[in-house]
Amino acid sequence: MTHDSHTQDDLVFSQKKPKTLNEKVDGFLNSLGDVLNDITALEVNTMIVARISGSKFNPLAAYEDIYAITEEWFEKNHIAEDCTGEVRSKCRENYLKLRQNLERHYKAVIHDPTATLPEPNTMDKLDVVFENPEFLRALRKIREQKSAYDSDDPKSADIDLIYAQTVIQLDGDVVNRFHEKLFDASSDKRELILTIHRQGVATGEAQWRGLLNFVVDLLKKFRFNLF
């Protein structure tokens, strides 16, 4: 006589069916659509940094960085402590919104409006969302936003001054921003930075438009072959 015992998780797992080819294709096409939404604008920043890190985007490290943001973290790290009350309050609000934004994306991915961000050591929960491309894109953007906030804080160790910034929208709008310190530099240094920035914009725009055309052509070919 044999006896098999199955937990509820075993039963749920056994009911999962592998995705069909059509489902995989649909998922791929949806991913391409998401990519198009993410590349509707080109942003080129020219910075002078003390060193260039070879590290790539690490989802867990980025998650830990955002998860750590609390009222206590803000005070402990002396963020914007030399600023006026109103400015410091706004700075605190901006940082806390990063964590709130990440939690909002987490709730959307797991379809639970009451959920809270899991602790970084609960890898069973994080592995699920780390496999979700939409969550990873949101996490990357939120981490980049935090880096921008860090750079604005004079007491931050992550200061990388952006001297020039160009944003090109898909509809043709172009926005150029230049840090005031660029105009405090010597004429030779200023011209060198602007030359490098112009070259970066030209190269970035060519690659951006090439990527747009590639994704659009790929979508057209898939749609044509399917229908």
mmCIF file of C-alpha atoms in Angstrom:
data_model
loop_
_atom_site.group_PDB
_atom_site.id
_atom_site.type_symbol
_atom_site.label_atom_id
_atom_site.label_comp_id
_atom_site.label_asym_id
_atom_site.label_seq_id
_atom_site.Cartn_x
_atom_site.Cartn_y
_atom_site.Cartn_z
ATOM 1 C CA MET A 1 0.000 0.000 0.000
ATOM 2 C CA THR A 2 1.386 3.389 -0.948
ATOM 3 C CA HIS A 3 0.413 6.812 0.242
ATOM 4 C CA ASP A 4 1.194 10.062 -1.565
ATOM 5 C CA SER A 5 0.917 13.359 0.273
ATOM 6 C CA HIS A 6 0.759 16.633 -1.596
ATOM 7 C CA THR A 7 0.855 20.104 -0.155
ATOM 8 C CA GLN A 8 -1.304 22.874 -1.559
ATOM 9 C CA ASP A 9 1.767 24.360 -3.259
ATOM 10 C CA ASP A 10 2.441 21.010 -4.960
ATOM 11 C CA LEU A 11 -1.110 20.917 -6.288
ATOM 12 C CA VAL A 12 -0.939 24.468 -7.572
ATOM 13 C CA PHE A 13 2.404 23.776 -9.231
ATOM 14 C CA SER A 14 1.115 20.608 -10.877
ATOM 15 C CA GLN A 15 -1.759 22.542 -12.398
ATOM 16 C CA LYS A 16 0.534 24.982 -14.180
ATOM 17 C CA LYS A 17 0.772 24.317 -17.882
ATOM 18 C CA PRO A 18 3.722 25.241 -20.074
ATOM 19 C CA LYS A 19 3.092 28.218 -22.298
ATOM 20 C CA THR A 20 2.065 27.507 -25.856
ATOM 21 C CA LEU A 21 3.973 28.919 -28.812
ATOM 22 C CA ASN A 22 1.263 31.533 -29.412
ATOM 23 C CA GLU A 23 1.424 32.618 -25.765
ATOM 24 C CA LYS A 24 5.197 32.957 -25.986
ATOM 25 C CA VAL A 25 4.909 34.993 -29.185
ATOM 26 C CA ASP A 26 2.253 37.226 -27.619
ATOM 27 C CA GLY A 27 4.492 37.758 -24.612
ATOM 28 C CA PHE A 28 7.397 38.674 -26.870
ATOM 29 C CA LEU A 29 5.284 41.151 -28.827
ATOM 30 C CA ASN A 30 4.009 42.727 -25.625
ATOM 31 C CA SER A 31 7.605 43.085 -24.455
ATOM 32 C CA LEU A 32 8.472 44.879 -27.681
ATOM 33 C CA GLY A 33 5.514 47.185 -27.130
ATOM 34 C CA ASP A 34 6.821 47.953 -23.645
ATOM 35 C CA VAL A 35 10.236 48.707 -25.120
ATOM 36 C CA LEU A 36 8.654 51.210 -27.507
ATOM 37 C CA ASN A 37 6.994 52.955 -24.576
ATOM 38 C CA ASP A 38 10.349 53.204 -22.818
ATOM 39 C CA ILE A 39 12.305 54.653 -25.753
ATOM 40 C CA THR A 40 10.028 57.501 -26.790
ATOM 41 C CA ALA A 41 12.698 59.953 -25.653
ATOM 42 C CA LEU A 42 16.477 60.153 -25.753
ATOM 43 C CA GLU A 43 18.390 61.663 -22.850
ATOM 44 C CA VAL A 44 22.109 62.403 -23.106
ATOM 45 C CA ASN A 45 24.032 63.554 -20.035
ATOM 46 C CA THR A 46 27.655 64.688 -20.028
ATOM 47 C CA MET A 47 29.403 64.319 -16.679
ATOM 48 C CA ILE A 48 32.890 64.524 -15.254
ATOM 49 C CA VAL A 49 33.483 61.764 -12.725
ATOM 50 C CA ALA A 50 36.383 60.701 -10.541
ATOM 51 C CA ARG A 51 36.080 57.090 -11.660
ATOM 52 C CA ILE A 52 33.951 54.842 -13.829
ATOM 53 C CA SER A 53 32.469 51.786 -12.187
ATOM 54 C CA GLY A 54 32.423 48.588 -14.188
ATOM 55 C CA SER A 55 29.525 47.180 -12.201
ATOM 56 C CA LYS A 56 26.280 46.469 -14.016
ATOM 57 C CA PHE A 57 22.725 46.918 -12.817
ATOM 58 C CA ASN A 58 22.172 44.616 -9.865
ATOM 59 C CA PRO A 59 18.444 44.201 -9.090
ATOM 60 C CA LEU A 60 18.987 43.060 -5.505
ATOM 61 C CA ALA A 61 21.457 45.850 -4.696
ATOM 62 C CA ALA A 62 19.105 48.408 -6.257
ATOM 63 C CA TYR A 63 16.161 46.979 -4.312
ATOM 64 C CA GLU A 64 18.105 47.111 -1.040
ATOM 65 C CA ASP A 65 19.051 50.715 -1.770
ATOM 66 C CA ILE A 66 15.433 51.803 -2.267
ATOM 67 C CA TYR A 67 14.001 49.588 0.482
ATOM 68 C CA ALA A 68 16.301 51.265 3.018
ATOM 69 C CA ILE A 69 14.688 54.676 2.474
ATOM 70 C CA THR A 70 12.759 55.618 5.610
ATOM 71 C CA GLU A 71 12.400 58.669 7.847
ATOM 72 C CA GLU A 72 15.152 57.242 10.062
ATOM 73 C CA TRP A 73 17.409 56.671 7.039
ATOM 74 C CA PHE A 74 16.917 60.273 5.942
ATOM 75 C CA GLU A 75 17.994 61.624 9.332
ATOM 76 C CA LYS A 76 20.814 59.134 9.837
ATOM 77 C CA ASN A 77 22.439 60.039 6.521
ATOM 78 C CA HIS A 78 22.143 63.788 7.181
ATOM 79 C CA ILE A 79 20.464 64.389 3.824
ATOM 80 C CA ALA A 80 20.188 68.113 2.997
ATOM 81 C CA GLU A 81 20.668 68.989 6.656
ATOM 82 C CA ASP A 82 22.139 72.382 5.759
ATOM 83 C CA CYS A 83 19.075 73.364 3.727
ATOM 84 C CA THR A 84 16.115 75.405 4.920
ATOM 85 C CA GLY A 85 13.132 73.668 6.471
ATOM 86 C CA GLU A 86 10.958 73.895 3.365
ATOM 87 C CA VAL A 87 13.682 72.672 1.010
ATOM 88 C CA ARG A 88 14.666 69.838 3.328
ATOM 89 C CA SER A 89 11.040 68.816 3.718
ATOM 90 C CA LYS A 90 10.657 68.654 -0.064
ATOM 91 C CA CYS A 91 13.855 66.643 -0.335
ATOM 92 C CA ARG A 92 12.585 64.149 2.262
ATOM 93 C CA GLU A 93 9.296 63.878 0.391
ATOM 94 C CA ASN A 94 11.090 63.143 -2.894
ATOM 95 C CA TYR A 95 13.135 60.330 -1.360
ATOM 96 C CA LEU A 96 10.168 58.739 0.392
ATOM 97 C CA LYS A 97 8.180 58.841 -2.848
ATOM 98 C CA LEU A 98 10.816 56.613 -4.443
ATOM 99 C CA ARG A 99 10.056 53.842 -1.970
ATOM 100 C CA GLN A 100 6.320 54.412 -2.322
ATOM 101 C CA ASN A 101 6.626 54.216 -6.095
ATOM 102 C CA LEU A 102 8.513 50.926 -5.895
ATOM 103 C CA GLU A 103 5.879 49.531 -3.537
ATOM 104 C CA ARG A 104 3.157 50.566 -5.983
ATOM 105 C CA HIS A 105 4.869 48.615 -8.769
ATOM 106 C CA TYR A 106 5.313 45.634 -6.452
ATOM 107 C CA LYS A 107 1.599 45.579 -5.651
ATOM 108 C CA ALA A 108 0.745 45.732 -9.347
ATOM 109 C CA VAL A 109 3.021 42.822 -10.217
ATOM 110 C CA ILE A 110 1.708 40.467 -7.529
ATOM 111 C CA HIS A 111 -1.881 41.746 -7.903
ATOM 112 C CA ASP A 112 -2.251 42.498 -4.197
ATOM 113 C CA PRO A 113 -3.216 46.100 -3.304
ATOM 114 C CA THR A 114 -2.568 45.438 0.401
ATOM 115 C CA ALA A 115 0.974 44.124 -0.016
ATOM 116 C CA THR A 116 4.056 45.839 1.359
ATOM 117 C CA LEU A 117 7.624 45.626 0.130
ATOM 118 C CA PRO A 118 9.231 42.387 1.341
ATOM 119 C CA GLU A 119 12.527 42.513 3.189
ATOM 120 C CA PRO A 120 15.575 42.111 0.932
ATOM 121 C CA ASN A 121 16.436 38.742 2.494
ATOM 122 C CA THR A 122 13.107 37.166 1.450
ATOM 123 C CA MET A 123 14.393 35.923 -1.886
ATOM 124 C CA ASP A 124 11.421 33.630 -2.472
ATOM 125 C CA LYS A 125 9.226 36.717 -2.885
ATOM 126 C CA LEU A 126 11.800 38.830 -4.690
ATOM 127 C CA ASP A 127 12.642 36.137 -7.231
ATOM 128 C CA VAL A 128 9.064 36.356 -8.475
ATOM 129 C CA VAL A 129 9.186 40.093 -9.202
ATOM 130 C CA PHE A 130 12.790 40.001 -10.438
ATOM 131 C CA GLU A 131 11.538 37.788 -13.266
ATOM 132 C CA ASN A 132 9.045 40.477 -14.281
ATOM 133 C CA PRO A 133 10.512 42.811 -16.976
ATOM 134 C CA GLU A 134 8.120 45.633 -16.096
ATOM 135 C CA PHE A 135 9.148 45.581 -12.434
ATOM 136 C CA LEU A 136 12.839 45.505 -13.334
ATOM 137 C CA ARG A 137 12.438 48.520 -15.626
ATOM 138 C CA ALA A 138 10.642 50.397 -12.855
ATOM 139 C CA LEU A 139 13.338 49.424 -10.344
ATOM 140 C CA ARG A 140 16.097 50.597 -12.665
ATOM 141 C CA LYS A 141 14.404 53.963 -13.250
ATOM 142 C CA ILE A 142 13.717 54.500 -9.552
ATOM 143 C CA ARG A 143 17.344 53.696 -8.721
ATOM 144 C CA GLU A 144 18.491 56.176 -11.368
ATOM 145 C CA GLN A 145 16.190 58.797 -9.861
ATOM 146 C CA LYS A 146 17.704 58.199 -6.442
ATOM 147 C CA SER A 147 21.164 58.638 -7.938
ATOM 148 C CA ALA A 148 20.023 61.977 -9.323
ATOM 149 C CA TYR A 149 18.739 63.028 -5.894
ATOM 150 C CA ASP A 150 22.001 61.881 -4.322
ATOM 151 C CA SER A 151 23.963 64.011 -6.763
ATOM 152 C CA ASP A 152 21.915 67.055 -5.793
ATOM 153 C CA ASP A 153 22.886 66.659 -2.155
ATOM 154 C CA PRO A 154 26.251 68.242 -1.314
ATOM 155 C CA LYS A 155 26.848 65.767 1.515
ATOM 156 C CA SER A 156 26.237 62.720 -0.669
ATOM 157 C CA ALA A 157 29.144 60.460 -1.565
ATOM 158 C CA ASP A 158 27.596 59.847 -4.975
ATOM 159 C CA ILE A 159 28.193 63.276 -6.465
ATOM 160 C CA ASP A 160 28.533 63.130 -10.272
ATOM 161 C CA LEU A 161 27.992 66.598 -11.677
ATOM 162 C CA ILE A 162 25.991 66.721 -14.920
ATOM 163 C CA TYR A 163 27.386 69.647 -16.893
ATOM 164 C CA ALA A 164 25.166 69.293 -19.957
ATOM 165 C CA GLN A 165 21.911 67.478 -20.662
ATOM 166 C CA THR A 166 19.924 67.084 -23.870
ATOM 167 C CA VAL A 167 16.494 65.451 -24.068
ATOM 168 C CA ILE A 168 15.009 64.675 -27.487
ATOM 169 C CA GLN A 169 11.338 63.691 -27.649
ATOM 170 C CA LEU A 170 9.853 61.510 -30.352
ATOM 171 C CA ASP A 171 7.632 64.408 -31.471
ATOM 172 C CA GLY A 172 10.716 66.504 -32.202
ATOM 173 C CA ASP A 173 10.926 68.600 -29.035
ATOM 174 C CA VAL A 174 14.506 69.176 -27.871
ATOM 175 C CA VAL A 175 15.447 70.430 -24.407
ATOM 176 C CA ASN A 176 19.005 71.477 -23.520
ATOM 177 C CA ARG A 177 20.127 72.117 -19.950
ATOM 178 C CA PHE A 178 23.528 73.333 -18.781
ATOM 179 C CA HIS A 179 24.805 73.494 -15.225
ATOM 180 C CA GLU A 180 25.797 76.975 -14.113
ATOM 181 C CA LYS A 181 29.243 75.666 -13.131
ATOM 182 C CA LEU A 182 29.925 74.994 -16.804
ATOM 183 C CA PHE A 183 30.118 78.736 -17.341
ATOM 184 C CA ASP A 184 32.497 79.133 -14.408
ATOM 185 C CA ALA A 185 35.013 76.835 -16.096
ATOM 186 C CA SER A 186 37.812 78.069 -18.336
ATOM 187 C CA SER A 187 36.915 78.623 -21.982
ATOM 188 C CA ASP A 188 39.022 75.635 -23.085
ATOM 189 C CA LYS A 189 37.407 73.287 -20.566
ATOM 190 C CA ARG A 190 33.936 74.584 -21.368
ATOM 191 C CA GLU A 191 34.445 74.128 -25.121
ATOM 192 C CA LEU A 192 35.833 70.621 -24.599
ATOM 193 C CA ILE A 193 32.807 69.600 -22.520
ATOM 194 C CA LEU A 194 30.376 71.061 -25.069
ATOM 195 C CA THR A 195 32.179 69.348 -27.960
ATOM 196 C CA ILE A 196 32.058 65.995 -26.185
ATOM 197 C CA HIS A 197 28.394 66.558 -25.388
ATOM 198 C CA ARG A 198 27.487 67.423 -28.990
ATOM 199 C CA GLN A 199 29.263 64.297 -30.214
ATOM 200 C CA GLY A 200 27.442 62.233 -27.604
ATOM 201 C CA VAL A 201 24.077 63.646 -28.684
ATOM 202 C CA ALA A 202 24.776 62.928 -32.366
ATOM 203 C CA THR A 203 25.889 59.356 -31.649
ATOM 204 C CA GLY A 204 23.045 58.727 -29.213
ATOM 205 C CA GLU A 205 20.420 60.060 -31.607
ATOM 206 C CA ALA A 206 21.664 57.833 -34.434
ATOM 207 C CA GLN A 207 21.584 54.749 -32.198
ATOM 208 C CA TRP A 208 18.185 55.709 -30.767
ATOM 209 C CA ARG A 209 16.550 56.123 -34.169
ATOM 210 C CA GLY A 210 18.141 52.898 -35.337
ATOM 211 C CA LEU A 211 16.696 51.074 -32.339
ATOM 212 C CA LEU A 212 13.262 52.590 -32.944
ATOM 213 C CA ASN A 213 13.283 51.480 -36.580
ATOM 214 C CA PHE A 214 14.483 48.007 -35.612
ATOM 215 C CA VAL A 215 11.713 47.481 -33.046
ATOM 216 C CA VAL A 216 9.009 48.867 -35.362
ATOM 217 C CA ASP A 217 10.171 46.670 -38.266
ATOM 218 C CA LEU A 218 10.274 43.645 -35.977
ATOM 219 C CA LEU A 219 6.721 44.286 -34.827
ATOM 220 C CA LYS A 220 5.527 44.696 -38.418
ATOM 221 C CA LYS A 221 7.149 41.441 -39.509
ATOM 222 C CA PHE A 222 5.690 39.499 -36.611
ATOM 223 C CA ARG A 223 2.214 40.905 -37.164
ATOM 224 C CA PHE A 224 2.403 40.220 -40.882
ATOM 225 C CA ASN A 225 3.564 36.621 -40.397
ATOM 226 C CA LEU A 226 0.918 35.929 -37.768
ATOM 227 C CA PHE A 227 -2.018 37.463 -39.578
#
